[in-house]
Coordinates of C-alpha atoms in Angstrom, one line a residue:
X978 CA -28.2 14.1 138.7
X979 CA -26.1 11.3 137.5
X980 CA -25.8 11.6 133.8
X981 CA -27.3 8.2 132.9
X982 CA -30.8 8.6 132.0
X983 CA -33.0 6.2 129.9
X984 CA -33.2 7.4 125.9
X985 CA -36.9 8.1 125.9
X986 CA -39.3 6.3 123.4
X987 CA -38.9 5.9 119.4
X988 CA -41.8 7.9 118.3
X989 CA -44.0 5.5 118.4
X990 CA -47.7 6.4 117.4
X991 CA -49.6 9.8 116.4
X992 CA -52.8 10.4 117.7
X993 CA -56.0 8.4 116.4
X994 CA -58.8 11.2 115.1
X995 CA -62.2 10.8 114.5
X996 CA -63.7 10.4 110.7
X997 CA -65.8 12.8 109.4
X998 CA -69.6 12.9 110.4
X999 CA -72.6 11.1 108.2
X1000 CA -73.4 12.3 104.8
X1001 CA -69.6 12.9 103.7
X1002 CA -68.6 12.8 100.0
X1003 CA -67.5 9.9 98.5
X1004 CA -63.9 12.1 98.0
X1005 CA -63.8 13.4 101.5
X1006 CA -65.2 9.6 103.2
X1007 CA -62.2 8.6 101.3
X1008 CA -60.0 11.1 102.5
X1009 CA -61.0 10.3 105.8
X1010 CA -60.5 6.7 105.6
X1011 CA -56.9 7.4 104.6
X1012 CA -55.9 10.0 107.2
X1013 CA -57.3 7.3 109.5
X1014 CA -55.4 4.2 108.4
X1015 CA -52.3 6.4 107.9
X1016 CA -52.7 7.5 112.1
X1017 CA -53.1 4.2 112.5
X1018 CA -49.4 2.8 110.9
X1019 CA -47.6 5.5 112.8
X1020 CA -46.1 3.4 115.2
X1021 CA -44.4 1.4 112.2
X1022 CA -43.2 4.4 110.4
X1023 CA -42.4 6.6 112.9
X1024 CA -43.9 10.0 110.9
X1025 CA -44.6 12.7 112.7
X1026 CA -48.3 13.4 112.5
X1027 CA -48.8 15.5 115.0
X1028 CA -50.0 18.6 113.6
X1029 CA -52.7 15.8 111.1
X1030 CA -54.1 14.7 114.5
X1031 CA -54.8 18.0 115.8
X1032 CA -56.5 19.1 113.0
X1033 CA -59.0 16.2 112.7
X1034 CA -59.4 16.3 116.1
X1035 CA -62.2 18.8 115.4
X1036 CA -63.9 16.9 113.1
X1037 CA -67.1 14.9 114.4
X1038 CA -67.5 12.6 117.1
X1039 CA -67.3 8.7 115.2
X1040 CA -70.6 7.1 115.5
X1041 CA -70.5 4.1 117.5
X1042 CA -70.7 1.7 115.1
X1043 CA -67.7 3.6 113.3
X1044 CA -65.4 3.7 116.4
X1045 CA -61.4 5.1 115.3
X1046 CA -59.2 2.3 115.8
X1047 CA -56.9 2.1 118.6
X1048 CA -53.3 3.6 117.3
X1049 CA -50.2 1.8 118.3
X1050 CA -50.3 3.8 122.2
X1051 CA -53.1 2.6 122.8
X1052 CA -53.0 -1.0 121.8
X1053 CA -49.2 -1.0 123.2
X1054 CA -49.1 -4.0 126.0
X1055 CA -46.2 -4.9 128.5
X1056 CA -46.5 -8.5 129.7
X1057 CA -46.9 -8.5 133.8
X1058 CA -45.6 -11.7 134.4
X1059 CA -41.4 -11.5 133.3
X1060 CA -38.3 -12.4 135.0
X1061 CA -37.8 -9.0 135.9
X1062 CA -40.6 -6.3 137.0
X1063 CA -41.8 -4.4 134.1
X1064 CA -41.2 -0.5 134.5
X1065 CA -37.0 -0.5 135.0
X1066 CA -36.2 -1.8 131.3
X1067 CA -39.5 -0.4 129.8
X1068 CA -38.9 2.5 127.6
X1069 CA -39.7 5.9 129.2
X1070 CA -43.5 6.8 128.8
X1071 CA -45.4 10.0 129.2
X1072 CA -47.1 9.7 132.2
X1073 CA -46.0 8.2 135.6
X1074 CA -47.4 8.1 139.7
X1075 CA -44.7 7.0 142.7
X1076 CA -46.6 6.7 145.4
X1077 CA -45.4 4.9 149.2
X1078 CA -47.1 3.5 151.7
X1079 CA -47.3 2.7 155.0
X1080 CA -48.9 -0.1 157.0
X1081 CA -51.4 0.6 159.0
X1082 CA -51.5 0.1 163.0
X1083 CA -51.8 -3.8 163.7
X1084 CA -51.2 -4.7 160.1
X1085 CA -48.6 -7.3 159.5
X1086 CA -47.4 -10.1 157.3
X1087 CA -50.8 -11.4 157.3
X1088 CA -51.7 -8.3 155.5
X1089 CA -48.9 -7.3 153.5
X1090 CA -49.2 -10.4 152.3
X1091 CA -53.1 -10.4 151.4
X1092 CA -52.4 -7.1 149.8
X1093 CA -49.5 -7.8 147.6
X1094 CA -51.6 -10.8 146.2
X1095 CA -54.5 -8.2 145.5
X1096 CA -52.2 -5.5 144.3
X1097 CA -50.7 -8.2 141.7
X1098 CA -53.9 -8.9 140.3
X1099 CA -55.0 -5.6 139.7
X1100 CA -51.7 -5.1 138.2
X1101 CA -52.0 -8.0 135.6
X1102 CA -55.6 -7.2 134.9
X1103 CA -55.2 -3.4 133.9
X1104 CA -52.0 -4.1 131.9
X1105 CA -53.6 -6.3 129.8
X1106 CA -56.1 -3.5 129.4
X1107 CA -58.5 -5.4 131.6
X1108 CA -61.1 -4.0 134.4
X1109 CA -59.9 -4.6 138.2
X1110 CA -61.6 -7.9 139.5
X1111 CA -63.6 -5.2 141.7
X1112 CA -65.3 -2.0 141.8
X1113 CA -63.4 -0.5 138.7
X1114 CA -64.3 3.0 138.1
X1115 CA -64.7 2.9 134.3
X1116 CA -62.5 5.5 133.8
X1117 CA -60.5 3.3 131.1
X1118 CA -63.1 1.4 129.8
X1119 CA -62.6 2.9 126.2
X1120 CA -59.2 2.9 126.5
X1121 CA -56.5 0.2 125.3
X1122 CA -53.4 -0.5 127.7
X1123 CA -51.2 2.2 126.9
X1124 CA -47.9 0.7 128.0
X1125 CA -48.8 0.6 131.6
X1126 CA -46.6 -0.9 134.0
X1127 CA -46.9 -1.2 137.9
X1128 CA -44.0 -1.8 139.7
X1129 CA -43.7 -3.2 143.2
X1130 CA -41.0 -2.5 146.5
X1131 CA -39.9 -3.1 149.8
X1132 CA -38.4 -0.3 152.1
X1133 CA -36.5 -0.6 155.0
X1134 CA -38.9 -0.5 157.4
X1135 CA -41.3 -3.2 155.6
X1136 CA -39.5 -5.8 157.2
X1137 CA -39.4 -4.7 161.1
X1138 CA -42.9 -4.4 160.3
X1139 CA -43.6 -7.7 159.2
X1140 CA -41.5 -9.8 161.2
X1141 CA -39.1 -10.7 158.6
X1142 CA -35.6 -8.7 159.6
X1143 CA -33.7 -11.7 159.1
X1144 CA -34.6 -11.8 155.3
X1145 CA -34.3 -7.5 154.9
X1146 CA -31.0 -7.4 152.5
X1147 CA -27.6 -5.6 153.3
X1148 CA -27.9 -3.8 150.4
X1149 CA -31.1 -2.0 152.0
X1150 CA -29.2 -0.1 154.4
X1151 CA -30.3 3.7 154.3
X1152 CA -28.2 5.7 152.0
X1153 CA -25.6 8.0 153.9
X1154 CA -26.4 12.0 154.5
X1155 CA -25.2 14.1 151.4
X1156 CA -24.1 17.8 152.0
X1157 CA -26.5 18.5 149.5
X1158 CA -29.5 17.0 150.9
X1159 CA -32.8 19.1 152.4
X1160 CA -34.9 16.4 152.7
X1161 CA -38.4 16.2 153.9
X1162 CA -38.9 13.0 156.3
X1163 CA -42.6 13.2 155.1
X1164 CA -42.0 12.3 151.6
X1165 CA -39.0 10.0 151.6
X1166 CA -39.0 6.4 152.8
X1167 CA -42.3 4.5 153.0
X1168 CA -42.8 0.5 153.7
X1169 CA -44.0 -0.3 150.2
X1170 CA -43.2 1.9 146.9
X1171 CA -45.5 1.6 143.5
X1172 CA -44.2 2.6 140.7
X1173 CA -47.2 3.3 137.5
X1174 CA -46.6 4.9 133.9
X1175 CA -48.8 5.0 131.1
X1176 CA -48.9 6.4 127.8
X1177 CA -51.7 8.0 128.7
X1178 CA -52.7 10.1 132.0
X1179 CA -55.9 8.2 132.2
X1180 CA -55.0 5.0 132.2
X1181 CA -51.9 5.7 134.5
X1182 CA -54.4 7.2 137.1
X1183 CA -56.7 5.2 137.0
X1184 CA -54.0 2.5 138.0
X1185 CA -53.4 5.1 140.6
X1186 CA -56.6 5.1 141.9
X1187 CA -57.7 1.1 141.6
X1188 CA -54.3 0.6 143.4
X1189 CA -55.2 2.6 146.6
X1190 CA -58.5 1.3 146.9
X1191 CA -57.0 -2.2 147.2
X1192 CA -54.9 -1.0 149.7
X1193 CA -57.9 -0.8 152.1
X1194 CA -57.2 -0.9 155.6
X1195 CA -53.9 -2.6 155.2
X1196 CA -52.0 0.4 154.3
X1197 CA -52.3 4.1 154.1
X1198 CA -50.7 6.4 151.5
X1199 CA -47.1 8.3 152.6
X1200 CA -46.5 10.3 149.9
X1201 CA -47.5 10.1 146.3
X1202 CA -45.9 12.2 143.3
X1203 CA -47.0 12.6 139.7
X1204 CA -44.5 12.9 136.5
X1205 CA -44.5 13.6 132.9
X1206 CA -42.2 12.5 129.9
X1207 CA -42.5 13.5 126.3
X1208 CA -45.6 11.6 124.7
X1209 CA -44.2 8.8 122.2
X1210 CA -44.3 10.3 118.6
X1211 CA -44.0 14.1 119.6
X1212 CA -40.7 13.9 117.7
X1213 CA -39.4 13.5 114.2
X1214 CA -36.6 10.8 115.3
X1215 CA -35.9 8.5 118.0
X1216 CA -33.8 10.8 120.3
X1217 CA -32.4 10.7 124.2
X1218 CA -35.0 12.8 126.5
X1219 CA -34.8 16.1 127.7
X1220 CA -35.2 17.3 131.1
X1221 CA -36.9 21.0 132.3
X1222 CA -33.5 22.4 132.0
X1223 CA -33.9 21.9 128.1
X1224 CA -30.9 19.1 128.4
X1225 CA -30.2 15.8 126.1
X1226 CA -30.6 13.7 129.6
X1227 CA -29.0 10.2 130.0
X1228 CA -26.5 9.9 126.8
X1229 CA -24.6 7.0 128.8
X1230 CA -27.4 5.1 130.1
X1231 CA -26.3 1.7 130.2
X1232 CA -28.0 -0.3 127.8
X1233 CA -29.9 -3.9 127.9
X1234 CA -27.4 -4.8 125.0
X1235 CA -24.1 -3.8 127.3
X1236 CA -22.3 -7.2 128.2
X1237 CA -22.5 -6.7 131.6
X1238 CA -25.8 -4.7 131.9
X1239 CA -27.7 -7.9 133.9
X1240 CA -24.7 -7.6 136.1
X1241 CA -24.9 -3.9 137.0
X1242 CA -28.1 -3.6 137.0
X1243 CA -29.8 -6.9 138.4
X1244 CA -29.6 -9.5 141.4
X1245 CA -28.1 -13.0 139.9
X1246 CA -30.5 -15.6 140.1
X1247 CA -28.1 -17.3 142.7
X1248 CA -27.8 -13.9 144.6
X1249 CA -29.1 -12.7 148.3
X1250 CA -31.0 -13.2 149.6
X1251 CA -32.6 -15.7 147.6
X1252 CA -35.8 -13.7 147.6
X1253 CA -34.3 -11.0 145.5
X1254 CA -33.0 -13.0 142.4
X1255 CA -33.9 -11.2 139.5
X1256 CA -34.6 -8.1 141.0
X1257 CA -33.2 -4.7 141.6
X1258 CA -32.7 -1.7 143.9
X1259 CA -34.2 1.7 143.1
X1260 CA -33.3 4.6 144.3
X1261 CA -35.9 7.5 144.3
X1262 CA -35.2 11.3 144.6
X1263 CA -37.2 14.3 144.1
X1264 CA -34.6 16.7 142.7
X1265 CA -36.1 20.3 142.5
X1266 CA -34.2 22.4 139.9
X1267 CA -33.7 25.6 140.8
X1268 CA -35.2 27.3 136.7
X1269 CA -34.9 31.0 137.1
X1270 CA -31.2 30.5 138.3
X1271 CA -30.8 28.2 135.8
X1272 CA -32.4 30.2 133.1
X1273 CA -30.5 33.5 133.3
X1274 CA -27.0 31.4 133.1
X1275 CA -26.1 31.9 129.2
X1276 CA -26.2 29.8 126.4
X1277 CA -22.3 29.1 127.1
X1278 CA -22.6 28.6 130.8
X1279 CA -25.1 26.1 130.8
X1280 CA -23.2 24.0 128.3
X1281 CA -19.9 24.5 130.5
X1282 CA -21.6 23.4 133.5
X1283 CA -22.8 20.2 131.8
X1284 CA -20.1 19.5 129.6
X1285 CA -22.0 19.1 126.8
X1286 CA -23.9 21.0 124.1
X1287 CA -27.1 21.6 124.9
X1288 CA -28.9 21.2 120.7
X1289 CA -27.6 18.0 120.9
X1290 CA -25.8 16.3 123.8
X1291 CA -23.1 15.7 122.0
X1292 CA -19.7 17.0 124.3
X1293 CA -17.7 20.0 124.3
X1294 CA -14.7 19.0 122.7
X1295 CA -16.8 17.7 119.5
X1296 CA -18.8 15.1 117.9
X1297 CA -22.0 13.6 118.3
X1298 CA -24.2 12.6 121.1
X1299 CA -22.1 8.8 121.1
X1300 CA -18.5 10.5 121.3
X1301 CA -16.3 10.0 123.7
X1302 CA -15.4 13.3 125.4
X1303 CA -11.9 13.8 125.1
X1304 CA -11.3 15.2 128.7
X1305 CA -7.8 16.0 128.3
X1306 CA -8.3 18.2 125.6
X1307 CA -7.5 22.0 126.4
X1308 CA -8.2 25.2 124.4
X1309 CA -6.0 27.6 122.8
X1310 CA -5.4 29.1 126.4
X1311 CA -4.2 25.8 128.0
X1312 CA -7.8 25.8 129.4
X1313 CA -9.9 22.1 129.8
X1314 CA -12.8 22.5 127.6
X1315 CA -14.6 20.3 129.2
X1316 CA -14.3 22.1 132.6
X1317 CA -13.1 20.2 135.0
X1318 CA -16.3 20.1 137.6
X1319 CA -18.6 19.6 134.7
X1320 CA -21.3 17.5 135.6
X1321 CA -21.0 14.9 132.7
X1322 CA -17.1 14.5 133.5
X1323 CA -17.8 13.6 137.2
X1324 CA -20.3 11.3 136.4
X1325 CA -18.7 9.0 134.0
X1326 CA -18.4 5.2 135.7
X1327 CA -14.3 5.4 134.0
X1328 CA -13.9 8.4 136.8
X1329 CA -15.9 6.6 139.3
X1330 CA -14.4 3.1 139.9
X1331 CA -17.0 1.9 137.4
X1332 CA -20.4 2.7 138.7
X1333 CA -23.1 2.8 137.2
X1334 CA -26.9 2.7 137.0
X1335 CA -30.2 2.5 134.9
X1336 CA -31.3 6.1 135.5
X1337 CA -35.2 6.0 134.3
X1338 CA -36.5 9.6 135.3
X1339 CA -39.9 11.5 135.1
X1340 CA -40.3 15.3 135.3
X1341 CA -42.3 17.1 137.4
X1342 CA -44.4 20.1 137.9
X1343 CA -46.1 20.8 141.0
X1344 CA -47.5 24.2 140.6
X1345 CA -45.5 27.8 141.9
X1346 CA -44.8 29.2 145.0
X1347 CA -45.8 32.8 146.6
X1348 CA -43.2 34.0 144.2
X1349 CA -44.1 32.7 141.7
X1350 CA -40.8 30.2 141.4
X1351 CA -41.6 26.8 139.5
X1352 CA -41.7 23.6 141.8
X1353 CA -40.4 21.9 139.1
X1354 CA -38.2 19.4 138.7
X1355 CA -36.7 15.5 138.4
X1356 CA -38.3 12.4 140.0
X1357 CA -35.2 10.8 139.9
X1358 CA -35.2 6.8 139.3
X1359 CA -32.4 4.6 139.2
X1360 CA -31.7 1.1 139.4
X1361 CA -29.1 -0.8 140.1
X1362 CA -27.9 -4.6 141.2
X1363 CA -26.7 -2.9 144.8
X1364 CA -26.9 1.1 145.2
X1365 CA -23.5 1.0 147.1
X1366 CA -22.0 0.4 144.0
X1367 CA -24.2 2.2 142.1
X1368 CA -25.9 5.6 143.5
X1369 CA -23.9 5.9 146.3
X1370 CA -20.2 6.1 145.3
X1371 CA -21.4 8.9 142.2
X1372 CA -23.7 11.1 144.3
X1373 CA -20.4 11.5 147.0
X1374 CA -18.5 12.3 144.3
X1375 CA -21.2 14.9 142.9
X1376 CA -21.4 16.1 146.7
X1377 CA -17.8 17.3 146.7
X1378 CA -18.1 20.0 143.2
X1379 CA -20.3 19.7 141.1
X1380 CA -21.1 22.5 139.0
X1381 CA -24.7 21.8 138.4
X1382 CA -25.3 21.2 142.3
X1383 CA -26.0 25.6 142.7
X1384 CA -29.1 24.7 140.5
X1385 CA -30.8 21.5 141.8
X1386 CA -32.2 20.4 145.3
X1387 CA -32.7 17.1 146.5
X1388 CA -35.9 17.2 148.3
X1389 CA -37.3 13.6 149.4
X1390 CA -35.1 10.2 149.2
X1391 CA -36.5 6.4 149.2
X1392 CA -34.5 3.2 148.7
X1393 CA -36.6 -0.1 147.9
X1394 CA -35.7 -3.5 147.6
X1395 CA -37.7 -4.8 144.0
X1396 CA -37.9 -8.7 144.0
X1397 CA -38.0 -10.4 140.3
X1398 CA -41.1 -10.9 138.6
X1399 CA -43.8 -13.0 139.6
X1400 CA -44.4 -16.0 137.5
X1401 CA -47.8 -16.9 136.2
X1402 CA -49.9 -17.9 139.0
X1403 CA -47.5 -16.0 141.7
X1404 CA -47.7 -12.5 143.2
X1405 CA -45.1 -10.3 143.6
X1406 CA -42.8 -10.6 146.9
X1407 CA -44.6 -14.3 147.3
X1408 CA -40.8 -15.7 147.7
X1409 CA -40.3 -13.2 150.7
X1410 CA -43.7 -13.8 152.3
X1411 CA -44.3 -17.2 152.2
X1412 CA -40.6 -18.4 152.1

C-alpha cells in the first residue's frame, strides 16, 4: 500500500440532537435551545461534541413543527457538474460503495449510452439532496446531502463492447501480474465502475440502490464492495486518517496546492484521447490485511516495518508528521533507522523516478471467517494522470521487499478510465459516446 493516502476530513460537524419534549422549563427550553445552536456551529469551530450529542440523543423525539436543524454533514453539498468528477479531490468521507458492472447480453452503445445519461441525472439530483426523477425509495427523504459524490468509469472491456476500440486509451492497458497478487477474476475488472460516498450510510446506499435500479436491463452488477472512514468531527483536530492497522495513512499525499498536482494527477485538456481531458485513471484494489499477524508484531516492529511512528506518523529518525525522513541516518550501531525495506522509504516518489498518486482509500470489514480471522482490510483508490507512471512503477518496486507485504493481500484489481466532468446540460462520458 503506497504510502500516499488522502488526509481525511477537518472535523467538520457533531451530531444534531433532538430538544427536549413539550412542557420544558423556561431554564431547561433554554438550555436546549443552546446545546442545539451550539451542534449546529460545529462545523465552523471544529469542537468536539461528540460525547454532547450522545447524550441528547436520548432526549425526546422533536415534534414536527420543531424539527433539529440540519448540522453542517448534513447540509454539506458537492456540486455535480465540475471540470473534474467529484469523488478523487473530495475530502475522505465516512461511508463509501464501489460497485462494477457489466453489460448485459445484446447491450451496446445504444445502451451504455441511455444509461450513462440516466445514471448522470440521478447523480445530480441526489447530490443536491434531491429525490431520483423516478421511483425513489424515500429512504433519504429527511435527510440533507451529506457530501455525496458519484463517480463514473470505463474499464477495459467497455469499449470492445461498445464498438468504440479505436477511442479505448493506451493508458487502459491491464496492469502487469504482481508476485504478490491472489486475485479473484470475479471481483476485479468490470465494464463500468461507480464510485459513491456519503457522510452518512443512508444516503450513500441509497445512491447505491437508486443507481442499480437505473441500470435496468442494460447492465448487471459484477462485484460491489462497501467501506468506512472515520465520520467528520470524531476528532479533536484536523489529522491524516488511519487505517485498521492503527497507522497515520497517506502523510505524502500529494496535495491540490502542489505545483504540479493537475499534472500528476489529471489528463491536460489538450491530452488523449480527447475524450479524456480532465479526467483521470483509478486504480482499485481490495488489499486484505492480514490483523492477527499484524497485531502480535510489537509496538517497535510495527513502526520499523513502516518507518514511521505509529502515535503520530511522524518518521523514525524524528520530527513531526511533515519531516523529511532523514534516510541516511544510522544508529549508534551503524544500523539505518529507518530500515532499509521499510514501507514508507520504498514508497517515496524521490526513490521512485518521481511517481506518484492521489491515494483516496476506504476500509473495510466484511465479516470473519471459520476461524474467526477478520476479512478486513483497504479498498485501495488511487488516481493518477496515467497509472504507468503512477501505480505501476511503485507497486513493482513494493513487489521486490517490502516489509509490510507478509501482512497484506491484494485480493481483486480494476483499472478505469474516468472522463472530466460533465458540464451542465451534459452526461458523463457524452464526449466518448457521441463523439
Amino acid at each position: 500500500m503506497p504510502d500516499q493516502s488522502t488526509p481525511a476530513t477537518s472535523g467538520t460537524s457533531g451530531t444534531s440532537a433532538a430538544s427536549g419534549a413539550s412542557g420544558t422549563s423556561g431554564a431547561s427550553a433554554k438550555r436546549a435551545i443552546s446545546r442545539r445552536r451550539l451542534l449546529g456551529t460545529a462545523g465552523a469551530s471544529g469542537l468536539a461534541l461528540g460525547a454532547a450529542g450522545g447524550a441528547a440523543g436520548y432526549a425526546a423525539a422533536p415534534t414536527p413543527d420543531k424539527a433539529t436543524p440540519l448540522t453542517s454533514i448534513g447540509t454539506d453539498r458537492v456540486m455535480f457538474h465540475v471540470k473534474h468528477q467529484p469523488g478523487i479531490t473530495t475530502p475522505l468521507q465516512a461511508s463509501g460503495h464501489l460497485v462494477a458492472f457489466d453489460l448485459a447480453a445484446g447491450a451496446g452503445r445504444k445502451e451504455a449510452t441511455a444509461l450513462l445519461r440516466r445514471w448522470s441525472d440521478t447523480a445530480s439530483r441526489l447530490m443536491a439532496g434531491e429525490a431520483a426523477a423516478q421511483g425513489d425509495t424515500d429512504v433519504t427523504r429527511d435527510a440533507g446531502p451529506s457530501s455525496l459524490t458519484v463517480t463514473f468509469g470505463f474499464g477495459h472491456s467497455f469499449f470492445a463492447r461498445t464498438g468504440l476500440e479505436k477511442q479505448r486509451p493506451d493508458a487502459l492497458d491491464p496492469l502487469p501480474d504482481f508476485s504478490s497478487d491472489q486475485l479473484d477474476k470475479r471481483r476485479s475488472n468490470g465494464d463500468l465502475w461507480v464510485q459513491i460516498g456519503a457522510n452518512d450510510a443512508l444516503v450513500a446506499f441509497h445512491a447505491l440502490r437508486a443507481l442499480q435500479k437505473d441500470a435496468g436491463d442494460a447492465a448487471r452488477v459484477r462485484w460491489q464492495m462497501n467501506g468506512f472512514n472515520r465520520s467528520p468531527g470524531a476528532t479533536d483536530r484536523p489529522m491524516t486518517t488511519r487505517n485498521l492497522m492503527g497507522q497515520v495513512d497517506g502523510t505524502r499525499n500529494p496535495k491540490p496546492t502542489d505545483a504540479d498536482f493537475d499534472e500528476r494527477i489529471f489528463v491536460p485538456s489538450a491530452g488523449e484521447p480527447a475524450w479524456m481531458a480532465n479526467g483521470s485513471y483509478a486504480v482499485v484494489r481490495r488489499i486484505r490485511m492480514l490483523l492477527d499477524d499484524w497485531e502480535n508484531l510489537s509496538l517497535k516492529e510495527q513502526e520499523d516495518v513502516m518507518g514511521r511512528k505509529k502515535s503520530d506518523g511522524a518518521p523514525l529518525t524524528g520530527g513531526g508528521e511533515t519531516t523529511e525522513p532523514d534516510l541516511e541516518k544510522t544508529d549508534a550501531d551503524g544500523k539505518l533507522i529507518v530500515p532499509i525495506n521499510a514501507h514508507s522509504r520504498i514508497t517515496r516518489p524521490d526513490q521512485n523516478g518521481g511517481a506518484a498518486m492521489l491515494r483516496r482509500p476506504f476500509s473495510f470489514h466484511d465479516g470473519f471467517d471459520a476461524d474467526g480471522v477478520p476479512d478486513a482490510g483497504l479498498l485501495f483508490i488511487c488516481w493518477q494522470a496515467d497509472p504507468l507512471r503512477g501505480f505501476v512503477p511503485v507497486q513493482r518496486k513494493l513487489d521486490r521487499g517490502d516489509a509490510l507485504s507478509p501482512f497484506i493481500r491484494h485480493e481483486a484489481s480494476g483499472l478505469f478510465a474516468v472522463p472530466g466532468g460533465a458540464a451542465e446540460g451534459e452526461y458523463v462520458g457524452q464526449r466518448l459516446l457521441e463523439g
